Every structure is written in structure tokens, then in C-alpha cells.
CSV table of N, CA and C in Angstrom, one decimal:
chain,number,residue,atom,x,y,z
A,1,UNK,N,96.8,99.0,86.6
A,1,UNK,CA,95.7,98.3,88.0
A,1,UNK,C,95.2,99.3,88.6
A,2,UNK,N,93.8,99.3,88.9
A,2,UNK,CA,93.2,100.3,89.6
A,2,UNK,C,93.5,99.9,91.2
A,3,UNK,N,93.2,100.9,92.3
A,3,UNK,CA,93.3,100.8,93.4
A,3,UNK,C,92.8,99.2,93.9
A,4,UNK,N,93.3,98.8,94.8
A,4,UNK,CA,93.0,97.7,95.4
A,4,UNK,C,92.1,97.2,96.4
A,5,UNK,N,92.3,98.2,97.3
A,5,UNK,CA,91.5,98.2,98.5
A,5,UNK,C,90.6,99.3,98.6
A,6,UNK,N,89.8,100.0,99.6
A,6,UNK,CA,88.8,100.9,100.0
A,6,UNK,C,89.5,101.3,100.9
A,7,UNK,N,90.9,101.4,101.6
A,7,UNK,CA,91.5,101.7,102.4
A,7,UNK,C,91.4,103.0,103.0
A,8,UNK,N,90.7,103.8,103.8
A,8,UNK,CA,90.5,104.9,103.9
A,8,UNK,C,89.3,105.4,103.7
A,9,UNK,N,88.7,104.6,102.8
A,9,UNK,CA,87.2,104.9,102.3
A,9,UNK,C,87.6,105.9,100.9
A,10,UNK,N,88.7,105.7,100.0
A,10,UNK,CA,89.2,106.4,99.1
A,10,UNK,C,88.5,105.5,97.6
A,11,UNK,N,88.2,104.2,97.6
A,11,UNK,CA,87.4,104.2,96.7
A,11,UNK,C,86.2,104.7,96.6
A,12,UNK,N,85.6,104.9,97.9
A,12,UNK,CA,84.3,105.5,97.9
A,12,UNK,C,84.5,106.8,97.6
A,13,UNK,N,85.5,107.2,97.4
A,13,UNK,CA,85.5,108.5,97.5
A,13,UNK,C,85.9,109.0,95.9
A,14,UNK,N,86.0,108.2,95.2
A,14,UNK,CA,86.5,108.3,93.6
A,14,UNK,C,88.1,108.2,93.2
A,15,UNK,N,89.0,107.8,94.3
A,15,UNK,CA,90.3,107.7,94.1
A,15,UNK,C,90.2,106.4,93.6
A,16,UNK,N,90.2,106.2,92.3
A,16,UNK,CA,90.1,104.8,91.5
A,16,UNK,C,91.6,104.1,91.5
A,17,UNK,N,92.9,105.2,91.6
A,17,UNK,CA,94.1,104.5,91.4
A,17,UNK,C,94.5,104.8,92.6
A,18,UNK,N,95.9,104.0,93.1
A,18,UNK,CA,96.6,104.8,94.2
A,18,UNK,C,97.3,106.3,93.9
A,19,UNK,N,96.8,106.6,95.2
A,19,UNK,CA,97.2,108.2,95.6
A,19,UNK,C,96.2,108.9,96.2
A,20,UNK,N,96.2,110.2,96.3
A,20,UNK,CA,95.7,111.2,96.9
A,20,UNK,C,95.4,112.6,96.6
A,21,UNK,N,95.1,113.7,97.2
A,21,UNK,CA,95.2,114.8,96.6
A,21,UNK,C,96.2,115.3,96.2
A,22,UNK,N,97.5,114.7,96.6
A,22,UNK,CA,98.9,115.1,96.1
A,22,UNK,C,99.4,114.7,95.2
A,23,UNK,N,99.3,113.2,94.8
A,23,UNK,CA,99.6,112.5,93.7
A,23,UNK,C,98.8,111.3,93.4
A,24,UNK,N,99.3,110.9,91.8
A,24,UNK,CA,98.4,109.7,91.4
A,24,UNK,C,99.3,108.5,91.2
A,25,UNK,N,99.3,107.3,91.6
A,25,UNK,CA,99.9,106.3,90.5
A,25,UNK,C,99.4,105.5,89.8
A,26,UNK,N,99.7,105.1,88.6
A,26,UNK,CA,98.9,104.2,87.7
A,26,UNK,C,100.3,103.2,87.2
A,27,UNK,N,99.8,101.7,88.0
A,27,UNK,CA,100.9,100.6,87.9
A,27,UNK,C,100.2,100.1,86.6
A,28,UNK,N,101.2,99.6,85.7
A,28,UNK,CA,100.9,98.9,84.4
A,28,UNK,C,101.5,97.5,84.8
A,29,UNK,N,102.0,97.5,85.9
A,29,UNK,CA,102.9,96.0,86.0
A,29,UNK,C,102.4,95.0,87.4
A,30,UNK,N,102.3,93.9,87.5
A,30,UNK,CA,102.6,93.4,88.4
A,30,UNK,C,103.9,93.3,89.4
A,31,UNK,N,103.9,93.1,91.1
A,31,UNK,CA,105.0,93.6,91.7
A,31,UNK,C,104.7,94.8,92.7
A,32,UNK,N,104.7,94.4,93.8
A,32,UNK,CA,104.8,95.2,94.7
A,32,UNK,C,105.6,95.5,95.7
A,33,UNK,N,106.0,96.8,96.2
A,33,UNK,CA,106.7,96.9,97.3
A,33,UNK,C,105.9,96.7,98.4
A,34,UNK,N,106.2,95.6,99.5
A,34,UNK,CA,105.7,95.6,100.6
A,34,UNK,C,105.7,96.6,101.6
A,35,UNK,N,106.7,97.2,101.7
A,35,UNK,CA,106.7,98.7,102.4
A,35,UNK,C,106.8,99.6,102.1
A,36,UNK,N,106.8,99.9,100.9
A,36,UNK,CA,106.0,101.4,100.2
A,36,UNK,C,104.9,101.2,100.1
A,37,UNK,N,104.4,99.8,99.8
A,37,UNK,CA,102.8,99.6,99.9
A,37,UNK,C,102.4,100.3,98.3
A,38,UNK,N,103.4,100.6,97.1
A,38,UNK,CA,103.0,100.6,96.0
A,38,UNK,C,103.6,99.8,94.9
A,39,UNK,N,103.2,99.8,93.8
A,39,UNK,CA,103.7,99.0,92.7
A,39,UNK,C,105.2,99.2,92.5
A,40,UNK,N,106.1,98.4,92.0
A,40,UNK,CA,107.8,98.2,91.7
A,40,UNK,C,107.7,99.3,90.7
A,41,UNK,N,106.9,98.9,90.0
A,41,UNK,CA,106.8,100.2,88.6
A,41,UNK,C,105.7,100.9,88.3
A,42,UNK,N,105.6,102.3,88.3
A,42,UNK,CA,104.5,103.0,88.3
A,42,UNK,C,104.9,104.2,87.5
A,43,UNK,N,103.4,104.6,86.8
A,43,UNK,CA,103.8,106.0,86.7
A,43,UNK,C,102.9,106.9,87.7
A,44,UNK,N,103.5,108.1,87.8
A,44,UNK,CA,103.4,108.9,88.4
A,44,UNK,C,103.1,110.4,88.4
A,45,UNK,N,102.0,111.1,89.0
A,45,UNK,CA,101.6,112.5,88.4
A,45,UNK,C,101.4,113.2,89.7
A,46,UNK,N,102.3,114.3,89.9
A,46,UNK,CA,102.1,115.1,91.5
A,46,UNK,C,101.0,116.0,90.7
A,47,UNK,N,100.2,116.0,91.9
A,47,UNK,CA,98.7,116.7,91.3
A,47,UNK,C,99.2,118.7,92.4
A,48,UNK,N,100.3,118.5,93.1
A,48,UNK,CA,100.6,119.6,93.9
A,48,UNK,C,102.0,119.6,93.7
A,49,UNK,N,102.4,121.0,93.9
A,49,UNK,CA,103.7,121.2,93.4
A,49,UNK,C,104.3,120.5,94.8
A,50,UNK,N,105.6,119.8,94.7
A,50,UNK,CA,106.1,119.0,95.6
A,50,UNK,C,107.8,118.8,95.6
A,51,UNK,N,108.4,118.9,96.6
A,51,UNK,CA,109.6,118.5,96.4
A,51,UNK,C,110.5,119.7,95.6
A,52,UNK,N,109.9,120.7,95.7
A,52,UNK,CA,110.6,121.7,94.5
A,52,UNK,C,110.4,121.3,93.4
A,53,UNK,N,109.5,120.7,93.0
A,53,UNK,CA,108.7,120.5,91.6
A,53,UNK,C,107.2,121.1,91.2
A,54,UNK,N,107.1,121.9,90.3
A,54,UNK,CA,106.0,122.6,90.2
A,54,UNK,C,104.8,121.5,89.9
A,55,UNK,N,103.7,121.3,89.8
A,55,UNK,CA,102.2,121.0,90.1
A,55,UNK,C,102.4,120.6,88.3
A,56,UNK,N,101.8,119.1,88.4
A,56,UNK,CA,101.6,118.6,87.3
A,56,UNK,C,102.6,117.8,86.7
A,57,UNK,N,104.0,117.7,87.7
A,57,UNK,CA,105.2,117.0,87.2
A,57,UNK,C,104.9,115.6,87.2
A,58,UNK,N,105.4,115.0,86.3
A,58,UNK,CA,105.0,113.5,85.7
A,58,UNK,C,106.4,112.9,85.9
A,59,UNK,N,106.5,111.5,86.4
A,59,UNK,CA,107.6,110.6,86.6
A,59,UNK,C,107.1,109.3,86.2
A,60,UNK,N,107.9,108.4,85.9
A,60,UNK,CA,108.4,107.0,86.4
A,60,UNK,C,108.9,106.7,87.8
A,61,UNK,N,108.0,106.1,88.1
A,61,UNK,CA,108.7,105.7,89.6
A,61,UNK,C,108.9,104.1,89.9
A,62,UNK,N,110.5,103.9,90.2
A,62,UNK,CA,110.5,102.4,90.7
A,62,UNK,C,110.9,102.4,92.2
A,63,UNK,N,110.5,101.2,92.8
A,63,UNK,CA,110.3,101.3,94.1
A,63,UNK,C,110.6,99.9,94.5
A,64,UNK,N,111.6,99.5,95.2
A,64,UNK,CA,112.0,97.9,96.0
A,64,UNK,C,113.0,98.4,96.9
A,65,UNK,N,111.9,98.5,98.0
A,65,UNK,CA,113.0,98.6,99.3
A,65,UNK,C,113.7,97.4,100.0
A,66,UNK,N,114.8,97.6,100.2
A,66,UNK,CA,115.7,96.2,100.9
A,66,UNK,C,114.8,95.9,101.9
A,67,UNK,N,114.7,94.4,102.1
A,67,UNK,CA,114.2,93.3,102.5
A,67,UNK,C,112.6,93.3,102.2
A,68,UNK,N,112.3,94.1,101.5
A,68,UNK,CA,110.6,93.8,101.4
A,68,UNK,C,110.6,92.3,100.5
A,69,UNK,N,109.2,92.2,100.6
A,69,UNK,CA,109.4,90.6,99.8
A,69,UNK,C,109.7,90.6,98.0
A,70,UNK,N,111.0,90.0,97.9
A,70,UNK,CA,111.2,89.6,96.7
A,70,UNK,C,112.3,90.4,96.3
A,71,UNK,N,112.7,91.2,97.2
A,71,UNK,CA,113.4,92.3,96.8
A,71,UNK,C,115.0,92.0,95.9
A,72,UNK,N,115.3,90.7,96.5
A,72,UNK,CA,116.6,90.0,95.9
A,72,UNK,C,116.4,90.0,94.5
A,73,UNK,N,115.2,89.3,94.0
A,73,UNK,CA,115.2,89.0,92.8
A,73,UNK,C,114.1,90.0,92.0
A,74,UNK,N,113.9,91.1,92.1
A,74,UNK,CA,113.3,92.3,91.7
A,74,UNK,C,114.4,93.4,91.1
A,75,UNK,N,115.3,93.3,92.1
A,75,UNK,CA,116.6,94.0,92.2
A,75,UNK,C,117.2,94.2,91.0
A,76,UNK,N,117.6,93.1,90.2
A,76,UNK,CA,118.3,92.9,88.8
A,76,UNK,C,117.4,93.5,87.8
A,77,UNK,N,116.1,93.6,88.0
A,77,UNK,CA,115.3,94.1,86.8
A,77,UNK,C,115.0,95.5,87.0
A,78,UNK,N,114.9,96.2,88.4
A,78,UNK,CA,115.0,97.4,88.6
A,78,UNK,C,115.9,98.2,88.0
A,79,UNK,N,117.2,97.6,88.3
A,79,UNK,CA,118.4,98.3,87.7
A,79,UNK,C,118.6,98.4,86.1
A,80,UNK,N,118.1,97.3,85.6
A,80,UNK,CA,118.2,97.0,84.3
A,80,UNK,C,117.0,98.1,83.6
A,81,UNK,N,116.1,98.7,84.2
A,81,UNK,CA,115.4,99.5,83.8
A,81,UNK,C,116.2,100.9,84.0
A,82,UNK,N,116.4,101.0,85.2
A,82,UNK,CA,117.3,102.6,85.1
A,82,UNK,C,118.5,102.4,84.1
A,83,UNK,N,118.9,101.6,84.3
A,83,UNK,CA,120.5,101.6,83.2
A,83,UNK,C,119.6,101.8,81.6
A,84,UNK,N,118.6,101.0,81.4
A,84,UNK,CA,118.0,101.2,79.9
A,84,UNK,C,117.8,102.6,79.4
A,85,UNK,N,116.5,103.3,80.3
A,85,UNK,CA,115.7,104.7,80.4
A,85,UNK,C,116.9,105.7,80.8
A,86,UNK,N,117.7,105.3,81.7
A,86,UNK,CA,118.5,106.4,82.3
A,86,UNK,C,117.8,107.6,83.0
A,87,UNK,N,118.5,108.8,83.3
A,87,UNK,CA,117.9,109.3,84.5
A,87,UNK,C,117.3,109.5,85.2
A,88,UNK,N,117.3,108.7,86.2
A,88,UNK,CA,116.5,108.3,87.2
A,88,UNK,C,117.2,108.9,88.6
A,89,UNK,N,116.8,109.6,89.3
A,89,UNK,CA,117.0,110.1,90.5
A,89,UNK,C,116.3,109.5,91.8
A,90,UNK,N,117.6,109.0,92.9
A,90,UNK,CA,117.0,108.7,94.3
A,90,UNK,C,115.7,109.6,94.8
A,91,UNK,N,114.8,108.8,95.0
A,91,UNK,CA,113.8,109.7,95.6
A,91,UNK,C,113.3,109.3,97.3
A,92,UNK,N,114.2,108.3,97.7
A,92,UNK,CA,113.7,107.8,98.9
A,92,UNK,C,115.0,107.0,99.4
A,93,UNK,N,115.6,107.2,100.3
A,93,UNK,CA,116.6,106.4,101.3
A,93,UNK,C,116.0,105.7,102.4
A,94,UNK,N,116.0,104.6,102.6
A,94,UNK,CA,115.8,103.7,104.0
A,94,UNK,C,116.6,104.5,105.0
A,95,UNK,N,115.9,104.0,106.5
A,95,UNK,CA,116.8,104.4,107.8
A,95,UNK,C,118.0,104.1,107.8
A,96,UNK,N,118.6,103.1,106.6
A,96,UNK,CA,120.1,102.6,106.8
A,96,UNK,C,120.7,103.0,105.7
A,97,UNK,N,120.2,104.2,105.3
A,97,UNK,CA,121.1,104.4,104.4
A,97,UNK,C,121.1,104.2,102.9
A,98,UNK,N,120.1,103.1,102.4
A,98,UNK,CA,119.9,102.4,101.0
A,98,UNK,C,118.8,103.3,100.3
A,99,UNK,N,119.3,103.0,99.2
A,99,UNK,CA,118.0,103.6,98.3
A,99,UNK,C,117.0,102.8,98.3
A,100,UNK,N,115.8,103.1,97.9
A,100,UNK,CA,114.3,102.5,98.0
A,100,UNK,C,113.3,102.8,97.0
A,101,UNK,N,113.6,104.1,96.5
A,101,UNK,CA,112.6,104.4,95.4
A,101,UNK,C,113.5,105.3,94.5
A,102,UNK,N,113.0,105.8,93.0
A,102,UNK,CA,113.6,106.4,92.2
A,102,UNK,C,112.7,106.9,91.2
A,103,UNK,N,113.1,108.2,90.9
A,103,UNK,CA,112.0,108.7,89.8
A,103,UNK,C,112.8,109.1,88.6
A,104,UNK,N,112.3,108.9,87.7
A,104,UNK,CA,112.6,109.6,86.3
A,104,UNK,C,111.5,110.6,85.8
A,105,UNK,N,111.7,112.0,86.1
A,105,UNK,CA,110.9,113.0,85.6
A,105,UNK,C,111.0,113.3,84.5
A,106,UNK,N,109.8,113.6,83.9
A,106,UNK,CA,109.6,114.2,82.1
A,106,UNK,C,110.0,115.7,82.3
A,107,UNK,N,110.0,115.9,80.8
A,107,UNK,CA,110.1,117.4,80.9
A,107,UNK,C,109.1,118.5,80.9
A,108,UNK,N,108.0,117.9,80.6
A,108,UNK,CA,106.9,119.0,80.4
A,108,UNK,C,105.9,118.6,81.5
A,109,UNK,N,105.3,119.8,81.7
A,109,UNK,CA,104.5,119.5,83.1
A,109,UNK,C,102.8,119.2,82.5
A,110,UNK,N,102.8,118.8,81.1
A,110,UNK,CA,101.5,118.5,80.7
A,110,UNK,C,101.2,117.1,81.0
A,111,UNK,N,100.6,116.6,81.7
A,111,UNK,CA,100.6,115.2,82.0
A,111,UNK,C,99.9,114.4,80.9
A,112,UNK,N,99.1,115.0,79.7
A,112,UNK,CA,98.7,114.3,79.1
A,112,UNK,C,100.2,113.9,77.8
A,113,UNK,N,100.7,115.1,77.8
A,113,UNK,CA,101.8,114.6,76.8
A,113,UNK,C,103.2,113.9,77.7
A,114,UNK,N,103.0,113.5,78.8
A,114,UNK,CA,103.9,112.6,79.8
A,114,UNK,C,103.4,111.5,79.9
A,115,UNK,N,102.2,111.2,79.6
A,115,UNK,CA,101.4,109.6,79.5
A,115,UNK,C,101.7,109.1,78.0
A,116,UNK,N,101.6,110.0,77.4
A,116,UNK,CA,101.9,109.7,75.7
A,116,UNK,C,103.0,109.3,75.7
A,117,UNK,N,104.4,110.1,76.3
A,117,UNK,CA,105.6,109.8,76.4
A,117,UNK,C,105.8,108.7,76.8
A,118,UNK,N,105.5,108.1,78.3
A,118,UNK,CA,105.7,107.2,78.9
A,118,UNK,C,105.0,105.6,77.8
A,119,UNK,N,103.9,105.8,77.5
A,119,UNK,CA,103.0,104.6,77.0
A,119,UNK,C,104.1,104.6,75.4
A,120,UNK,N,104.5,105.6,74.6
A,120,UNK,CA,105.0,104.9,73.3
A,120,UNK,C,106.3,105.1,73.6
A,121,UNK,N,107.2,105.5,74.3
A,121,UNK,CA,108.4,105.3,74.6
A,121,UNK,C,109.1,104.4,75.4
A,122,UNK,N,108.7,104.5,76.6
A,122,UNK,CA,109.4,104.3,78.1
A,122,UNK,C,108.6,103.0,77.9
A,123,UNK,N,107.4,102.9,78.0
A,123,UNK,CA,106.6,101.5,78.5
A,123,UNK,C,107.0,100.4,77.3
A,124,UNK,N,107.5,100.5,76.1
A,124,UNK,CA,108.0,99.2,75.4
A,124,UNK,C,109.3,98.9,75.9
A,125,UNK,N,110.1,99.9,76.3
A,125,UNK,CA,111.6,99.4,77.0
A,125,UNK,C,111.5,98.7,77.9
A,126,UNK,N,110.3,99.0,78.9
A,126,UNK,CA,110.0,98.4,80.1
A,126,UNK,C,109.3,97.1,79.8
A,127,UNK,N,108.5,96.9,79.0
A,127,UNK,CA,108.0,95.8,78.4
A,127,UNK,C,108.7,94.7,78.1
A,128,UNK,N,109.8,95.1,77.4
A,128,UNK,CA,111.0,94.3,76.9
A,128,UNK,C,111.7,93.8,77.9
A,129,UNK,N,111.9,94.5,79.1
A,129,UNK,CA,113.0,94.2,79.7
A,129,UNK,C,112.2,92.9,81.1
A,130,UNK,N,111.1,93.2,80.9
A,130,UNK,CA,110.1,92.4,81.9
A,130,UNK,C,109.9,91.1,81.0
A,131,UNK,N,109.5,91.2,80.0
A,131,UNK,CA,109.3,90.3,79.0
A,131,UNK,C,110.7,89.2,79.0
A,132,UNK,N,112.0,89.9,78.8
A,132,UNK,CA,113.3,88.9,78.8
A,132,UNK,C,113.3,88.4,80.4
A,133,UNK,N,112.8,88.9,81.7
A,133,UNK,CA,113.4,88.5,83.0
A,133,UNK,C,112.7,87.6,83.2
A,134,UNK,N,111.4,87.6,82.7
A,134,UNK,CA,110.4,86.3,83.4
A,134,UNK,C,110.7,86.2,84.6
A,135,UNK,N,110.6,87.2,85.3
A,135,UNK,CA,110.4,87.3,87.0
A,135,UNK,C,109.3,86.8,87.4
A,136,UNK,N,109.0,85.9,88.3
A,136,UNK,CA,107.9,85.5,89.0
A,136,UNK,C,107.2,86.5,89.9
A,137,UNK,N,108.1,87.4,90.3
A,137,UNK,CA,107.7,88.5,91.2
A,137,UNK,C,107.4,89.7,90.7
A,138,UNK,N,107.5,90.1,89.3
A,138,UNK,CA,107.7,91.2,88.4
A,138,UNK,C,107.0,91.2,87.1
A,139,UNK,N,106.2,91.5,86.7
A,139,UNK,CA,105.7,90.8,85.4
A,139,UNK,C,104.6,92.0,84.8
A,140,UNK,N,103.8,91.5,84.2
A,140,UNK,CA,102.7,91.9,83.3
A,140,UNK,C,101.6,91.8,84.3
A,141,UNK,N,100.4,92.4,84.4
A,141,UNK,CA,99.5,92.4,84.9
A,141,UNK,C,98.3,91.1,84.5
A,142,UNK,N,97.6,90.6,85.1
A,142,UNK,CA,96.8,89.1,84.9
A,142,UNK,C,95.7,90.3,84.1
A,143,UNK,N,95.4,89.7,82.8
A,143,UNK,CA,94.1,90.5,82.7
A,143,UNK,C,92.7,90.1,83.0
A,144,UNK,N,92.5,88.8,83.9
A,144,UNK,CA,91.3,88.6,84.9
A,144,UNK,C,91.4,89.5,85.9
A,145,UNK,N,92.5,89.5,86.6
A,145,UNK,CA,92.3,90.5,87.9
A,145,UNK,C,91.9,91.8,87.5
A,146,UNK,N,93.0,91.8,86.4
A,146,UNK,CA,92.3,93.7,86.2
A,146,UNK,C,91.1,93.8,85.8
A,147,UNK,N,90.3,93.1,84.6
A,147,UNK,CA,89.1,93.5,84.6
A,147,UNK,C,88.0,93.9,86.0
A,148,UNK,N,88.3,92.3,86.7
A,148,UNK,CA,87.5,92.6,87.7
A,148,UNK,C,87.4,93.8,88.6
A,149,UNK,N,88.9,94.3,88.5
A,149,UNK,CA,89.0,95.5,89.5
A,149,UNK,C,88.3,97.1,88.9
A,150,UNK,N,88.8,96.5,87.7
A,150,UNK,CA,87.7,97.7,86.7
A,150,UNK,C,86.5,97.8,86.8
A,151,UNK,N,85.7,96.3,86.6
A,151,UNK,CA,84.0,96.0,86.5
A,151,UNK,C,83.5,96.6,88.1
A,152,UNK,N,84.7,96.5,89.4
A,152,UNK,CA,84.2,96.8,90.5
A,152,UNK,C,83.8,98.3,90.5
A,153,UNK,N,84.9,99.2,89.9
A,153,UNK,CA,85.1,100.6,89.8
A,153,UNK,C,83.8,101.1,89.0
A,154,UNK,N,83.3,100.2,87.9
A,154,UNK,CA,82.2,100.7,87.3
A,154,UNK,C,80.9,100.5,88.2
A,155,UNK,N,80.8,99.7,88.8
A,155,UNK,CA,80.0,99.2,89.5
A,155,UNK,C,79.4,100.2,91.0
A,156,UNK,N,80.8,100.8,91.4
A,156,UNK,CA,80.5,102.1,92.3
A,156,UNK,C,80.3,103.0,91.5
A,157,UNK,N,80.3,103.4,90.2
A,157,UNK,CA,80.1,104.5,89.8
A,157,UNK,C,78.6,104.4,89.5
A,158,UNK,N,77.9,103.4,89.3
A,158,UNK,CA,76.7,103.3,88.9
A,158,UNK,C,75.8,103.4,90.1
A,159,UNK,N,75.9,103.3,91.2
A,159,UNK,CA,75.4,103.1,92.3
A,159,UNK,C,75.1,105.0,92.6
């Protein structure tokens, strides 16, 4: 799903997906962490060296902040993804010491290989979990809304 708003003029500057000069997030599912302001499930590429990791490090990022919208409903789905895929590290803890964001890093710094691995190996597992969960707060993207956002970006590029 492309960026939803033009906050800070980022769409005007060509930032079609959430992120900035340091990272890029690509969401493949509905569901939003209302506190973190990101998708609950996304593919992340670090465009700069961050947190002791080199440039072009990629990961699957899961986010579900306690007390965020539909937190309790999403929690078992997020936990199931972590269990099935394995290898997730806590990347953010809230002010009360509760985990709220996790990353599973890929072994290469080649972002094209990482996205290929995500799409071919990890996304089918996540898709299955999402399908089985049938959760009204965490699911697949709506085709019509996604196409509208992409059309909006295409029209911006033409201008």
C-alpha cells in the first residue's frame, strides 16, 4: 500500500511509500498501529546504516503497541507470525517496558534479494496466517483502495 497522506509534503517530494531518507516501509496488509503510525506488518529497508546494522539492511517489521486500536484482536495474529517465521528481535519497547515492535532481519544487504525472499518465502506464510485468522482488523489490502492510491501517485508523477 502506498503512502496514505501527504504529511510533511512527502508525496509531493516523491516518497510514494511510508518512510524517509533513512528507511522505507512497504505494507502488504491492512491493519495499522495507531501509536506507531505504521502498518502492523510490513517489509522494511534501511537506506542508511542504523542501530549498528549496515546500509541496505532489510527486515520484516511487526508492530502492535499495547492500547493501540484493536491491539488485543491483532496480538494473537502477530504472535503466530513470529512463531511460524521465527527469528524476530524486539526493536522497540514502550514507556511501560512492554514490547511493541519486532524485526526479523534478512541475511543479505541486497534489497532485491531480500524482497524476493520476502515475496517467495515469507509472504505466503503470513498470507496463510492472515487468511486463517479472518481478523477484521488485520487482513489483506482492499484492491479498489490500493488502485486508487496508486492512480493518485501516477497522476502526481505526470504533473
